[in-house]
């Protein structure tokens, strides 16, 4: 039973961690190479990695999506330590609207214009910080969704994810608060009920034992009578 509880807790932790890793904002130091627009099919299970279409296009199985091609600075330790090497990264640029994840993004056209203005070459690079959420997977054509972009002086700037820090502090405080409320509720309501139920079980067991003892003594009297009726050998 203990192993089952541990397995369920680890599984729940993995699920929550995966959802948070997908939905929370991440920051990449990038150099914009190109921007373009491409029609994407949304008629299979990979549509979960795309923004939900608005009411007018909810019945469409494909639509035009804007993309931003970049060269991204590689990092280590969850993005805190920059590396000297780079890699290619392509972002989609879609509005999130009022749906999940709740970024309330409505400025796709503005972001695409800002990205166009930051297009540069390796000889005269313009570096920027790309804020995004989601994952990049070439096999299922999944792209992270760009949320914002802003220019920076160079590729070695340090980005502190303040939102994520505040979020996890708030989440920890909320979990501690819920745990304290649960312990208080358990001490005031659940434990007394369990104690009362335990007392009732003990009383029932004691009553059963007493009745069993009476029945055994009653059977003993009949055994004595039967022994008394037997003729002596």
XYZ file of N, CA, C and O in Angstrom, residues 49-230:
728
model
N -1.320 21.271 -29.569
C -0.141 22.124 -29.440
C -0.295 23.454 -30.172
O 0.655 24.227 -30.250
N -1.485 23.703 -30.705
C -1.741 24.960 -31.395
C -2.786 25.755 -30.627
O -3.575 25.194 -29.867
N -2.780 27.053 -30.833
C -3.761 27.889 -30.151
C -5.164 27.526 -30.632
O -5.377 27.138 -31.781
N -6.125 27.655 -29.731
C -7.498 27.354 -30.096
C -8.019 28.433 -31.040
O -7.906 29.626 -30.742
N -8.606 28.055 -32.165
C -9.082 29.064 -33.107
C -10.260 29.835 -32.551
O -10.945 29.389 -31.633
N -10.485 31.025 -33.109
C -11.613 31.826 -32.643
C -12.920 31.229 -33.140
O -12.964 30.239 -33.864
N -14.029 31.857 -32.747
C -15.337 31.294 -33.072
C -15.582 31.224 -34.576
O -16.241 30.302 -35.062
N -15.055 32.183 -35.342
C -15.300 32.211 -36.770
C -14.563 31.108 -37.507
O -14.975 30.693 -38.585
N -13.434 30.631 -36.952
C -12.648 29.601 -37.632
C -12.609 28.294 -36.864
O -11.753 27.452 -37.098
N -13.547 28.112 -35.928
C -13.529 26.908 -35.088
C -13.784 25.646 -35.894
O -13.373 24.559 -35.516
N -14.479 25.784 -37.034
C -14.796 24.607 -37.832
C -13.759 24.329 -38.905
O -13.875 23.330 -39.621
N -12.748 25.175 -39.037
C -11.729 24.976 -40.055
C -10.740 23.902 -39.625
O -10.435 23.763 -38.444
N -10.232 23.128 -40.596
C -9.242 22.105 -40.293
C -7.828 22.602 -40.593
O -6.866 21.887 -40.348
N -7.692 23.812 -41.153
C -6.373 24.396 -41.348
C -6.503 25.917 -41.342
O -7.592 26.456 -41.569
N -5.396 26.584 -41.073
C -5.385 28.045 -41.059
C -3.949 28.533 -41.206
O -2.986 27.763 -41.017
N -3.789 29.808 -41.517
C -2.473 30.419 -41.669
C -1.899 30.754 -40.297
O -2.586 31.318 -39.444
N -0.631 30.389 -40.093
C 0.062 30.650 -38.832
C 1.360 31.374 -39.153
O 2.064 31.017 -40.109
N 1.682 32.376 -38.351
C 2.920 33.125 -38.531
C 4.045 32.478 -37.716
O 3.808 32.012 -36.596
N 5.241 32.486 -38.277
C 6.397 31.864 -37.642
C 7.552 32.855 -37.590
O 7.652 33.768 -38.416
N 8.427 32.634 -36.599
C 9.628 33.447 -36.434
C 10.817 32.495 -36.376
O 10.934 31.685 -35.454
N 11.707 32.582 -37.362
C 12.900 31.750 -37.399
C 14.043 32.484 -36.691
O 14.294 33.655 -36.954
N 14.736 31.770 -35.806
C 15.806 32.388 -35.030
C 16.990 31.453 -34.880
O 16.904 30.252 -35.168
N 18.081 32.029 -34.440
C 19.241 31.292 -33.946
C 19.304 31.551 -32.448
O 19.451 32.704 -32.025
N 19.174 30.485 -31.668
C 19.049 30.634 -30.215
C 20.365 30.316 -29.515
O 21.076 29.388 -29.894
N 20.640 31.086 -28.502
C 21.809 30.834 -27.657
C 21.514 29.651 -26.750
O 20.520 29.635 -26.018
N 22.350 28.622 -26.779
C 22.160 27.467 -25.910
C 22.451 27.831 -24.458
O 23.305 28.675 -24.179
N 21.731 27.187 -23.556
C 21.898 27.450 -22.125
C 21.980 26.148 -21.364
O 21.646 25.073 -21.872
N 22.408 26.262 -20.106
C 22.451 25.128 -19.193
C 21.720 25.510 -17.911
O 21.423 26.686 -17.672
N 21.452 24.526 -17.076
C 20.829 24.719 -15.776
C 19.522 25.488 -15.917
O 19.326 26.566 -15.375
N 18.605 24.899 -16.712
C 17.265 25.453 -16.898
C 17.291 26.872 -17.443
O 16.430 27.699 -17.134
N 18.295 27.166 -18.262
C 18.328 28.460 -18.916
C 19.064 29.548 -18.182
O 19.116 30.693 -18.649
N 19.659 29.265 -17.033
C 20.326 30.297 -16.244
C 21.761 30.551 -16.698
O 22.276 31.646 -16.532
N 22.429 29.545 -17.245
C 23.838 29.679 -17.617
C 23.948 29.621 -19.137
O 23.674 28.585 -19.751
N 24.342 30.727 -19.820
C 24.475 30.717 -21.282
C 25.717 29.948 -21.726
O 26.703 29.861 -21.015
N 25.650 29.400 -22.934
C 26.772 28.701 -23.541
C 27.212 29.456 -24.789
O 26.492 30.327 -25.300
N 28.385 29.127 -25.277
C 28.927 29.815 -26.442
C 28.331 29.296 -27.747
O 28.454 29.948 -28.782
N 27.698 28.157 -27.723
C 27.148 27.569 -28.943
C 25.704 28.033 -29.166
O 25.039 28.529 -28.257
N 25.235 27.853 -30.399
C 23.872 28.243 -30.758
C 23.169 27.083 -31.448
O 23.796 26.100 -31.859
N 21.867 27.224 -31.582
C 21.066 26.235 -32.288
C 19.893 26.935 -32.952
O 19.535 28.063 -32.596
N 19.292 26.260 -33.915
C 18.151 26.826 -34.629
C 16.886 26.620 -33.799
O 16.672 25.550 -33.221
N 16.047 27.647 -33.739
C 14.768 27.546 -33.047
C 13.715 28.315 -33.835
O 13.942 29.457 -34.248
N 12.580 27.670 -34.051
C 11.462 28.287 -34.769
C 10.292 28.421 -33.798
O 9.930 27.458 -33.113
N 9.712 29.605 -33.743
C 8.575 29.892 -32.876
C 7.342 30.158 -33.726
O 7.437 30.758 -34.798
N 6.194 29.727 -33.266
C 4.949 30.168 -33.875
C 4.489 31.447 -33.184
O 4.871 31.719 -32.039
N 3.663 32.201 -33.846
C 3.182 33.472 -33.315
C 1.661 33.483 -33.427
O 1.108 33.863 -34.465
N 0.989 33.032 -32.364
C -0.468 32.939 -32.359
C -1.027 33.644 -31.128
O -0.423 33.644 -30.054
N -2.214 34.215 -31.290
C -2.920 34.788 -30.146
C -3.444 33.668 -29.249
O -3.920 32.640 -29.733
N -3.348 33.871 -27.956
C -3.956 32.925 -27.012
C -5.370 33.343 -26.631
O -6.157 32.516 -26.186
N -5.667 34.638 -26.794
C -7.006 35.109 -26.455
C -7.328 34.897 -24.992
O -6.505 35.130 -24.105
N -8.532 34.410 -24.747
C -8.987 34.180 -23.371
C -8.853 32.721 -22.954
O -9.330 32.325 -21.894
N -8.221 31.889 -23.805
C -8.129 30.459 -23.519
C -6.830 30.143 -22.787
O -5.962 30.993 -22.609
N -6.703 28.853 -22.421
C -5.513 28.379 -21.701
C -4.381 28.158 -22.690
O -4.624 27.699 -23.813
N -3.128 28.426 -22.314
C -2.696 29.077 -21.068
C -3.006 30.572 -21.080
O -3.002 31.195 -22.144
N -3.254 31.139 -19.929
C -3.873 32.454 -19.820
C -2.828 33.576 -19.930
O -2.499 34.251 -18.952
N -2.348 33.778 -21.163
C -1.432 34.881 -21.430
C -2.169 36.106 -21.971
O -1.579 37.183 -22.043
N -3.424 35.917 -22.368
C -4.248 37.012 -22.883
C -3.502 37.783 -23.976
O -3.403 39.005 -23.960
N -2.980 37.030 -24.921
C -2.209 37.611 -26.017
C -3.134 37.918 -27.190
O -3.819 37.023 -27.711
N -3.155 39.172 -27.605
C -3.970 39.599 -28.734
C -3.147 40.390 -29.759
O -3.726 40.929 -30.699
N -1.829 40.475 -29.576
C -1.009 41.362 -30.396
C -0.089 40.597 -31.346
O 1.087 40.914 -31.494
N -0.613 39.572 -31.994
C 0.205 38.782 -32.909
C 0.831 39.647 -34.000
O 2.023 39.518 -34.310
N 0.042 40.549 -34.594
C 0.559 41.384 -35.679
C 1.672 42.295 -35.178
O 2.692 42.487 -35.864
N 1.502 42.877 -33.994
C 2.548 43.745 -33.445
C 3.837 42.976 -33.184
O 4.941 43.453 -33.479
N 3.696 41.772 -32.622
C 4.884 40.967 -32.334
C 5.601 40.573 -33.618
O 6.841 40.574 -33.678
N 4.842 40.261 -34.658
C 5.472 39.902 -35.926
C 6.234 41.101 -36.516
O 7.328 40.935 -37.066
N 5.678 42.292 -36.343
C 6.363 43.488 -36.829
C 7.644 43.745 -36.048
O 8.690 44.100 -36.628
N 7.591 43.562 -34.728
C 8.793 43.731 -33.913
C 9.865 42.721 -34.306
O 11.067 43.051 -34.353
N 9.444 41.480 -34.585
C 10.409 40.460 -35.016
C 11.011 40.821 -36.375
O 12.215 40.632 -36.604
N 10.176 41.327 -37.287
C 10.699 41.749 -38.589
C 11.743 42.847 -38.431
O 12.750 42.879 -39.160
N 11.527 43.740 -37.487
C 12.460 44.837 -37.276
C 13.782 44.370 -36.686
O 14.793 45.076 -36.794
N 13.802 43.175 -36.086
C 15.006 42.654 -35.450
C 15.748 41.641 -36.320
O 16.718 41.035 -35.864
N 15.301 41.436 -37.535
C 15.988 40.506 -38.438
C 17.407 41.011 -38.695
O 17.620 42.192 -38.995
N 18.381 40.108 -38.560
C 19.784 40.500 -38.741
C 20.579 39.319 -39.267
O 20.092 38.188 -39.334
N 21.830 39.579 -39.602
C 22.742 38.553 -40.092
C 23.792 38.238 -39.038
O 23.936 38.962 -38.041
N 24.548 37.172 -39.266
C 25.607 36.797 -38.326
C 26.747 37.812 -38.327
O 27.470 37.936 -37.338
N 26.927 38.551 -39.438
C 27.970 39.571 -39.482
C 27.601 40.809 -38.674
O 28.473 41.452 -38.080
N 26.326 41.162 -38.658
C 25.852 42.314 -37.878
C 24.643 41.873 -37.055
O 23.499 42.200 -37.378
N 24.869 41.087 -36.009
C 23.745 40.486 -35.265
C 23.001 41.492 -34.389
O 23.578 42.433 -33.857
N 21.699 41.267 -34.270
C 20.854 41.960 -33.306
C 20.271 40.892 -32.377
O 19.529 40.018 -32.831
N 20.611 40.965 -31.113
C 20.163 39.953 -30.166
C 18.916 40.441 -29.433
O 18.729 41.633 -29.216
N 18.081 39.484 -29.080
C 16.823 39.816 -28.401
C 16.467 38.702 -27.431
O 16.987 37.578 -27.522
N 15.582 39.022 -26.505
C 15.057 38.031 -25.558
C 13.657 37.656 -26.025
O 12.767 38.510 -26.110
N 13.474 36.382 -26.327
C 12.172 35.872 -26.758
C 11.492 35.187 -25.569
O 12.005 34.220 -25.014
N 10.331 35.711 -25.190
C 9.524 35.083 -24.146
C 8.496 34.186 -24.817
O 7.799 34.619 -25.743
N 8.400 32.962 -24.374
C 7.524 31.996 -25.027
C 7.058 30.952 -24.030
O 7.528 30.880 -22.885
N 6.148 30.104 -24.477
C 5.764 28.899 -23.727
C 5.632 27.762 -24.732
O 5.517 27.980 -25.934
N 5.646 26.540 -24.229
C 5.491 25.386 -25.112
C 6.809 24.710 -25.433
O 7.866 25.087 -24.928
N 6.736 23.692 -26.285
C 7.888 22.871 -26.632
C 8.110 22.859 -28.146
O 7.204 23.110 -28.932
N 9.328 22.546 -28.518
C 9.677 22.341 -29.920
C 9.911 20.862 -30.150
O 10.720 20.229 -29.463
N 9.172 20.302 -31.092
C 9.331 18.889 -31.447
C 9.206 18.764 -32.959
O 8.150 19.031 -33.532
N 10.302 18.365 -33.616
C 10.314 18.287 -35.068
C 9.446 17.153 -35.599
O 8.908 17.239 -36.710
N 9.276 16.076 -34.808
C 8.584 14.895 -35.313
C 7.077 15.097 -35.408
O 6.414 14.512 -36.264
N 6.521 15.916 -34.523
C 5.075 16.165 -34.553
C 4.773 17.611 -34.921
O 3.635 18.059 -34.776
N 5.778 18.334 -35.390
C 5.616 19.734 -35.818
C 4.996 20.594 -34.719
O 4.027 21.322 -34.939
N 5.557 20.489 -33.525
C 5.131 21.335 -32.407
C 6.124 22.477 -32.238
O 7.342 22.260 -32.270
N 5.600 23.689 -32.070
C 6.441 24.871 -31.958
C 6.057 25.644 -30.695
O 4.869 25.761 -30.380
N 7.043 26.191 -29.976
C 6.703 27.077 -28.857
C 6.054 28.351 -29.379
O 6.377 28.827 -30.471
N 5.128 28.894 -28.606
C 4.402 30.096 -29.008
C 5.086 31.331 -28.429
O 5.247 31.448 -27.216
N 5.495 32.254 -29.303
C 6.155 33.480 -28.858
C 5.143 34.405 -28.199
O 4.040 34.613 -28.721
N 5.519 34.954 -27.057
C 4.653 35.871 -26.314
C 5.134 37.313 -26.442
O 4.339 38.239 -26.610
N 6.432 37.518 -26.373
C 6.987 38.876 -26.450
C 8.431 38.781 -26.903
O 9.082 37.733 -26.765
N 8.938 39.882 -27.447
C 10.325 39.959 -27.859
C 10.825 41.368 -27.584
O 10.099 42.345 -27.778
N 12.052 41.450 -27.079
C 12.646 42.760 -26.812
C 14.146 42.691 -27.083
O 14.791 41.674 -26.813
N 14.713 43.761 -27.638
C 16.149 43.746 -27.958
C 17.007 43.850 -26.707
O 16.594 44.459 -25.703
N 18.204 43.270 -26.765
C 19.183 43.364 -25.679
C 20.533 43.718 -26.298
O 20.722 43.644 -27.513
N 21.466 44.098 -25.443
C 22.770 44.583 -25.916
C 23.628 43.483 -26.528
O 24.420 43.742 -27.436
N 23.501 42.258 -26.005
C 24.353 41.191 -26.506
C 23.832 39.832 -26.106
O 22.823 39.712 -25.392
N 24.510 38.778 -26.536
C 24.033 37.422 -26.276
C 24.335 36.901 -24.874
O 23.878 35.813 -24.519
N 25.082 37.653 -24.082
C 25.502 37.153 -22.775
C 24.775 37.816 -21.614
O 25.271 37.834 -20.493
N 23.609 38.371 -21.863
C 22.847 38.997 -20.786
C 22.248 37.914 -19.890
O 21.995 36.785 -20.324
N 22.030 38.262 -18.638
C 21.428 37.346 -17.668
C 19.945 37.663 -17.528
O 19.576 38.805 -17.241
N 19.127 36.668 -17.743
C 17.678 36.832 -17.653
C 17.196 36.139 -16.378
O 17.421 34.942 -16.191
N 16.566 36.901 -15.508
C 16.014 36.341 -14.273
C 14.514 36.141 -14.457
O 13.786 37.109 -14.706
N 14.028 34.930 -14.356
C 12.590 34.669 -14.566
C 11.761 35.057 -13.335
O 11.329 34.204 -12.556
N 11.522 36.333 -13.173
C 10.834 36.826 -11.983
C 9.431 36.245 -11.853
O 8.997 35.911 -10.743
N 8.727 36.141 -12.967
C 7.359 35.618 -12.893
C 7.356 34.195 -12.349
O 6.543 33.852 -11.479
N 8.254 33.349 -12.859
C 8.300 31.965 -12.396
C 8.690 31.879 -10.923
O 8.167 31.050 -10.167
N 9.628 32.746 -10.500
C 10.039 32.749 -9.098
C 8.863 33.117 -8.199
O 8.573 32.435 -7.201
N 8.158 34.198 -8.564
C 6.998 34.622 -7.773
C 5.910 33.558 -7.811
O 5.246 33.286 -6.798
N 5.729 32.926 -8.992
C 4.699 31.896 -9.125
C 4.960 30.724 -8.188
O 4.057 30.261 -7.482
N 6.195 30.221 -8.174
C 6.503 29.060 -7.336
C 6.480 29.415 -5.855
O 6.093 28.583 -5.023
N 6.871 30.647 -5.503
C 6.754 31.075 -4.108
C 5.284 31.113 -3.703
O 4.893 30.635 -2.628
N 4.454 31.689 -4.579
C 3.022 31.725 -4.297
C 2.409 30.342 -4.238
O 1.555 30.064 -3.386
N 2.847 29.453 -5.148
C 2.327 28.087 -5.140
C 2.718 27.357 -3.868
O 1.897 26.644 -3.268
N 3.967 27.529 -3.428
C 4.407 26.898 -2.183
C 3.613 27.429 -0.997
O 3.197 26.666 -0.107
N 3.393 28.762 -0.959
C 2.610 29.349 0.130
C 1.177 28.819 0.114
O 0.603 28.524 1.171
N 0.605 28.683 -1.081
C -0.762 28.151 -1.184
C -0.835 26.715 -0.706
O -1.762 26.335 0.025
N 0.144 25.888 -1.088
C 0.150 24.493 -0.655
C 0.317 24.380 0.852
O -0.344 23.547 1.507
N 1.187 25.217 1.433
C 1.351 25.206 2.886
C 0.077 25.653 3.582
O -0.297 25.101 4.629
N -0.603 26.645 3.006
C -1.862 27.115 3.586
C -2.931 26.022 3.534
O -3.642 25.786 4.516
N -3.020 25.335 2.378
C -3.997 24.248 2.248
C -3.658 23.114 3.212
O -4.555 22.528 3.838
N -2.367 22.814 3.356
C -1.953 21.755 4.276
C -2.304 22.112 5.712
O -2.795 21.265 6.471
N -2.075 23.383 6.101
C -2.425 23.816 7.465
C -3.932 23.744 7.691
O -4.391 23.308 8.759
N -4.723 24.165 6.669
C -6.177 24.099 6.807
C -6.641 22.652 6.914
O -7.545 22.344 7.707
N -6.041 21.767 6.135
C -6.425 20.358 6.186
C -6.098 19.753 7.548
O -6.902 19.004 8.109
N -4.913 20.060 8.084
C -4.545 19.527 9.396
C -5.488 20.038 10.473
O -5.894 19.287 11.368
N -5.852 21.325 10.374
C -6.783 21.869 11.353
C -8.159 21.231 11.214
O -8.798 20.881 12.220
N -8.606 21.064 9.972
C -9.895 20.416 9.741
C -9.870 18.974 10.227
O -10.847 18.483 10.813
N -8.748 18.304 10.002
C -8.652 16.908 10.434
C -8.661 16.795 11.953
O -9.323 15.912 12.504
N -7.940 17.714 12.632
C -7.923 17.682 14.094
C -9.285 17.979 14.688
O -9.659 17.403 15.709
N -10.031 18.893 14.045
C -11.313 19.312 14.608
C -12.484 18.425 14.195
O -13.431 18.275 14.969
N -12.403 17.852 12.990
C -13.569 17.135 12.481
C -13.296 15.662 12.195
O -14.060 14.788 12.625
N -12.227 15.374 11.474
C -12.006 14.003 11.027
C -11.540 13.113 12.171
O -12.092 12.025 12.389
N -10.526 13.574 12.941
C -9.999 12.747 14.038
C -11.055 12.409 15.080
O -11.124 11.251 15.528
N -11.895 13.377 15.534
C -12.961 12.990 16.486
C -13.907 11.945 15.914
O -14.344 11.042 16.645
N -14.237 12.051 14.636
C -15.120 11.053 14.035
C -14.437 9.687 13.990
O -15.068 8.660 14.265
N -13.144 9.682 13.643
C -12.418 8.411 13.615
C -12.308 7.812 15.010
O -12.442 6.594 15.184
N -12.052 8.686 16.013
C -11.981 8.191 17.385
C -13.323 7.620 17.826
O -13.387 6.558 18.477
N -14.424 8.335 17.490
C -15.752 7.851 17.857
C -16.048 6.530 17.148
O -16.605 5.601 17.760
N -15.675 6.454 15.871
C -15.894 5.201 15.149
C -15.067 4.067 15.756
O -15.526 2.939 15.875
N -13.817 4.397 16.151
C -12.988 3.381 16.788
C -13.570 2.911 18.109
O -13.537 1.712 18.423
N -14.105 3.859 18.905
C -14.740 3.481 20.160
C -15.949 2.584 19.909
O -16.167 1.593 20.641
N -16.743 2.922 18.890
C -17.902 2.089 18.579
C -17.477 0.690 18.149
O -18.094 -0.311 18.525
N -16.410 0.623 17.356
C -15.912 -0.690 16.931
C -15.440 -1.488 18.135
O -15.710 -2.697 18.254
N -14.737 -0.812 19.065
C -14.283 -1.510 20.276
C -15.473 -2.003 21.092
O -15.444 -3.127 21.625
N -16.522 -1.174 21.199
C -17.713 -1.597 21.955
C -18.393 -2.782 21.287
O -18.829 -3.723 21.959
N -18.478 -2.725 19.949
C -19.095 -3.841 19.233
C -18.285 -5.111 19.429
O -18.827 -6.198 19.688
N -16.953 -4.999 19.314
C -16.106 -6.170 19.508
C -16.216 -6.707 20.927
O -16.240 -7.925 21.142
N -16.288 -5.768 21.898
C -16.449 -6.217 23.282
C -17.777 -6.923 23.477
O -17.868 -7.954 24.167
N -18.862 -6.374 22.850
C -20.171 -7.024 22.949
C -20.163 -8.399 22.304
O -20.737 -9.356 22.843
N -19.532 -8.513 21.155
C -19.452 -9.811 20.481
C -18.676 -10.803 21.323
O -19.063 -11.973 21.462
N -17.565 -10.336 21.924
C -16.772 -11.228 22.771
C -17.577 -11.674 23.992
O -17.506 -12.844 24.397
N -18.353 -10.731 24.545
C -19.157 -11.102 25.717
C -20.231 -12.120 25.351
O -20.445 -13.119 26.070
N -20.918 -11.874 24.209
C -21.944 -12.830 23.785
C -21.328 -14.171 23.426
O -21.917 -15.231 23.699
N -20.141 -14.137 22.854
C -19.466 -15.393 22.528
C -19.108 -16.149 23.799
O -19.227 -17.372 23.867
N -18.685 -15.377 24.826
C -18.364 -16.028 26.097
C -19.600 -16.637 26.739
O -19.545 -17.749 27.292
N -20.727 -15.911 26.665
C -21.963 -16.462 27.222
C -22.377 -17.730 26.494
O -22.807 -18.711 27.106
N -22.269 -17.686 25.152
C -22.624 -18.860 24.371
C -21.716 -20.040 24.709
O -22.174 -21.184 24.819
N -20.424 -19.748 24.895
C -19.494 -20.827 25.251
C -19.836 -21.401 26.628
O -19.787 -22.626 26.827
N -20.167 -20.539 27.573
C -20.527 -21.031 28.903
C -21.815 -21.836 28.851
O -21.964 -22.853 29.556
N -22.766 -21.373 27.981
C -24.025 -22.125 27.838
C -23.772 -23.500 27.254
O -24.341 -24.491 27.703
N -22.900 -23.576 26.255
C -22.537 -24.877 25.705
C -21.838 -25.733 26.751
O -22.008 -26.958 26.801
N -21.046 -25.070 27.617
C -20.362 -25.821 28.664
C -21.345 -26.474 29.630
O -21.106 -27.594 30.103
N -22.445 -25.781 29.943
C -23.438 -26.378 30.850
C -24.070 -27.613 30.232
O -24.333 -28.606 30.911
N -24.324 -27.567 28.908
C -24.905 -28.729 28.249
C -23.915 -29.878 28.186
O -24.301 -31.052 28.313
N -22.636 -29.580 28.050
C -21.646 -30.651 28.072
C -21.608 -31.331 29.433
O -21.467 -32.553 29.540
N -21.715 -30.527 30.502
C -21.718 -31.101 31.848
C -22.929 -32.003 32.052
O -22.835 -33.067 32.641
N -24.104 -31.566 31.535
C -25.310 -32.368 31.671
C -25.173 -33.683 30.915
O -25.574 -34.746 31.400
N -24.604 -33.611 29.704
C -24.433 -34.829 28.915
C -23.446 -35.786 29.598
O -23.662 -36.998 29.622
N -22.412 -35.218 30.189
C -21.439 -36.075 30.888
C -22.089 -36.711 32.105
O -21.782 -37.860 32.472
N -22.998 -35.957 32.756
C -23.659 -36.508 33.947
C -24.611 -37.614 33.591
O -24.844 -38.547 34.368
N -25.210 -37.608 32.408
C -26.160 -38.628 31.994
C -25.475 -39.916 31.536
O -26.122 -40.964 31.448
N -24.209 -39.823 31.172
C -23.520 -41.014 30.691
C -23.342 -42.008 31.840
O -22.996 -41.633 32.970
